[in-house]
Each structure stands twice: as structure tokens, then as C-alpha cells.
Amino acid sequence: MPLKELLDKNREWAAKVRAEDPQFFKRLSQLQAPKYLWIGCSDSRVPANQITGLEPGEVFVHRNVANVVVHTDLNCLSTIQYAVDVLKVEHILVVGHYGCGGVHAALTGTRVGLVDNWLRHVNDVAQKHSPMLAEVELEALRHARLCELNVVEQVVNVCQTTIVQDAWARGQQLSVHAWVYSLLDGRVRELGMGVDSPEELPIAYNLAMTHIRGKLKDEA
């Protein structure tokens, strides 16, 4: 699609929004007060606002390949810090998706270029949970399980950041959740992991592992 068509579509969209709600852009320009930080995959098929049915301004978003949270990634950490310390979000949603190309590349060892170095973090998740993944014969199901396991491990990483730890220490209301989105039906699945404090992290982690193992038994 030529860029001119994108600009034309933007003008049409802006005019339609103004016609339906003349004060929409004025309200949007005056305040950003989201309750949610969405940490998701860069995949173009996974737009945070549309999936959750939220309006612009209601969800703060960080996206990267395979929804990875790394303690040396200042881009991701800066987003989390701004969301928690400045915007005072109440929920951090780490959202993976079934069919993730980055997770599949890590699972199968497919080389895709520079991003292979980034996906090394997903490889580490696969190695950590290799016994569980080995229980699954079909590659498609192994792929789905690794998508889920990757989300759970990234939630752990979020909870262990100094930003979230400090927020909990000062009594700020903040919870971190593990979700996975299905491209097949547009539904979000919870992975049984919601964390409200440092003490809850190991309990929530074990519950998530139990949840995923239960799914494995159901599919066997």
C-alpha cells in the first residue's frame, strides 16, 4: 500500500472519530492515565488496544520480538519505570501469543539473522523447561507450550526488576499477570499467574507450572 493511501486513511479515520465524538481528541491530548501496561510481541497481528477493547490512552504499551523482558534492556525497563512510577499503572500484562514466529525460531533453531541474539533469551527458557517440552510429541503443541512458558518466565523477570520491587516495598498497588493470545479465535487466556507482592511470586510461578502441566495431560 503506497504511503499516500495510509495518509488518506488517517484523514478518513480522524474525520470519522471527530464526527462521532467531537471532544475525543481534545480529551486524549489532555490526559494519559492508563491503568495497564501491556508488554507484548511486535507481531502486527497482536494490537493491544483492539484485543482488549480499550480506547487510546487506556493502555501503555511496550512491544518487542517474542515479548521478552531482559534486565539489561533499558528500552523495556524505561517503559516499565515510567508506567509504574509516573503513570501509576495498577496492572502489568505480559502477553504472548500462540504462533509466535520468534518463539518458533528459538524452538527449532532456525536462524533468522541478528534477532537470533535476542531470541537467545527464549532459547534459555526452552532449555530450562526441556523435560516438559520433551513430553509433547507434536511440534505445534510444543510451540504453544513454549509460548506459554516464555510468558511465565518473562513475568518472573518483570517481578524481579528493581522498579517493581521498589513499588511493592512502598506499598504501591501493582500486579503482574501472564496472558497468552490466540490468533485463531481472538481470545486471551490467563496462565494462572498473577503476582501482587514478592512473597507471592514463587507461589504464583508454581501455580502457572501446574496449570501448563495440566494442559499437557489434557492434550496427551
Tab-separated table of C-alpha atoms in Angstrom, residues 11 22 39 41 58 74 102 105 108 118 123 130 138-140 143 147 149 167 172-173 176 182 187 189 209 215-217:
chain	number	residue	atom	x	y	z
A	11	ARG	CA	-7.562	11.610	7.467
A	22	PRO	CA	-16.206	15.930	18.672
A	39	ILE	CA	4.258	-5.926	27.355
A	41	CYS	CA	5.116	-9.129	20.926
A	58	GLU	CA	-6.205	3.454	28.379
A	74	LEU	CA	16.949	-0.083	29.010
A	102	GLY	CA	10.263	-15.658	17.358
A	105	ALA	CA	12.642	-19.893	15.647
A	108	THR	CA	13.523	-25.141	16.132
A	118	TRP	CA	17.724	-11.560	21.123
A	123	ASN	CA	16.284	-20.469	23.950
A	130	SER	CA	13.244	-29.024	28.157
A	138	LEU	CA	3.591	-32.647	18.090
A	139	GLU	CA	5.758	-29.664	17.205
A	140	ALA	CA	2.732	-27.366	17.034
A	143	HIS	CA	5.459	-24.431	20.130
A	147	CYS	CA	4.860	-19.597	24.065
A	149	LEU	CA	6.395	-20.903	29.331
A	167	ALA	CA	6.911	-0.219	44.054
A	172	GLN	CA	2.013	0.712	45.699
A	173	GLN	CA	-0.908	-1.239	44.265
A	176	VAL	CA	1.767	-8.588	37.173
A	182	SER	CA	-4.763	-16.903	20.280
A	187	ARG	CA	-9.310	-14.800	22.820
A	189	ARG	CA	-6.077	-16.990	28.037
A	209	MET	CA	3.549	-24.509	36.027
A	215	LYS	CA	-2.941	-28.703	29.843
A	216	LEU	CA	-0.265	-31.157	28.730
A	217	LYS	CA	-2.132	-34.022	30.379
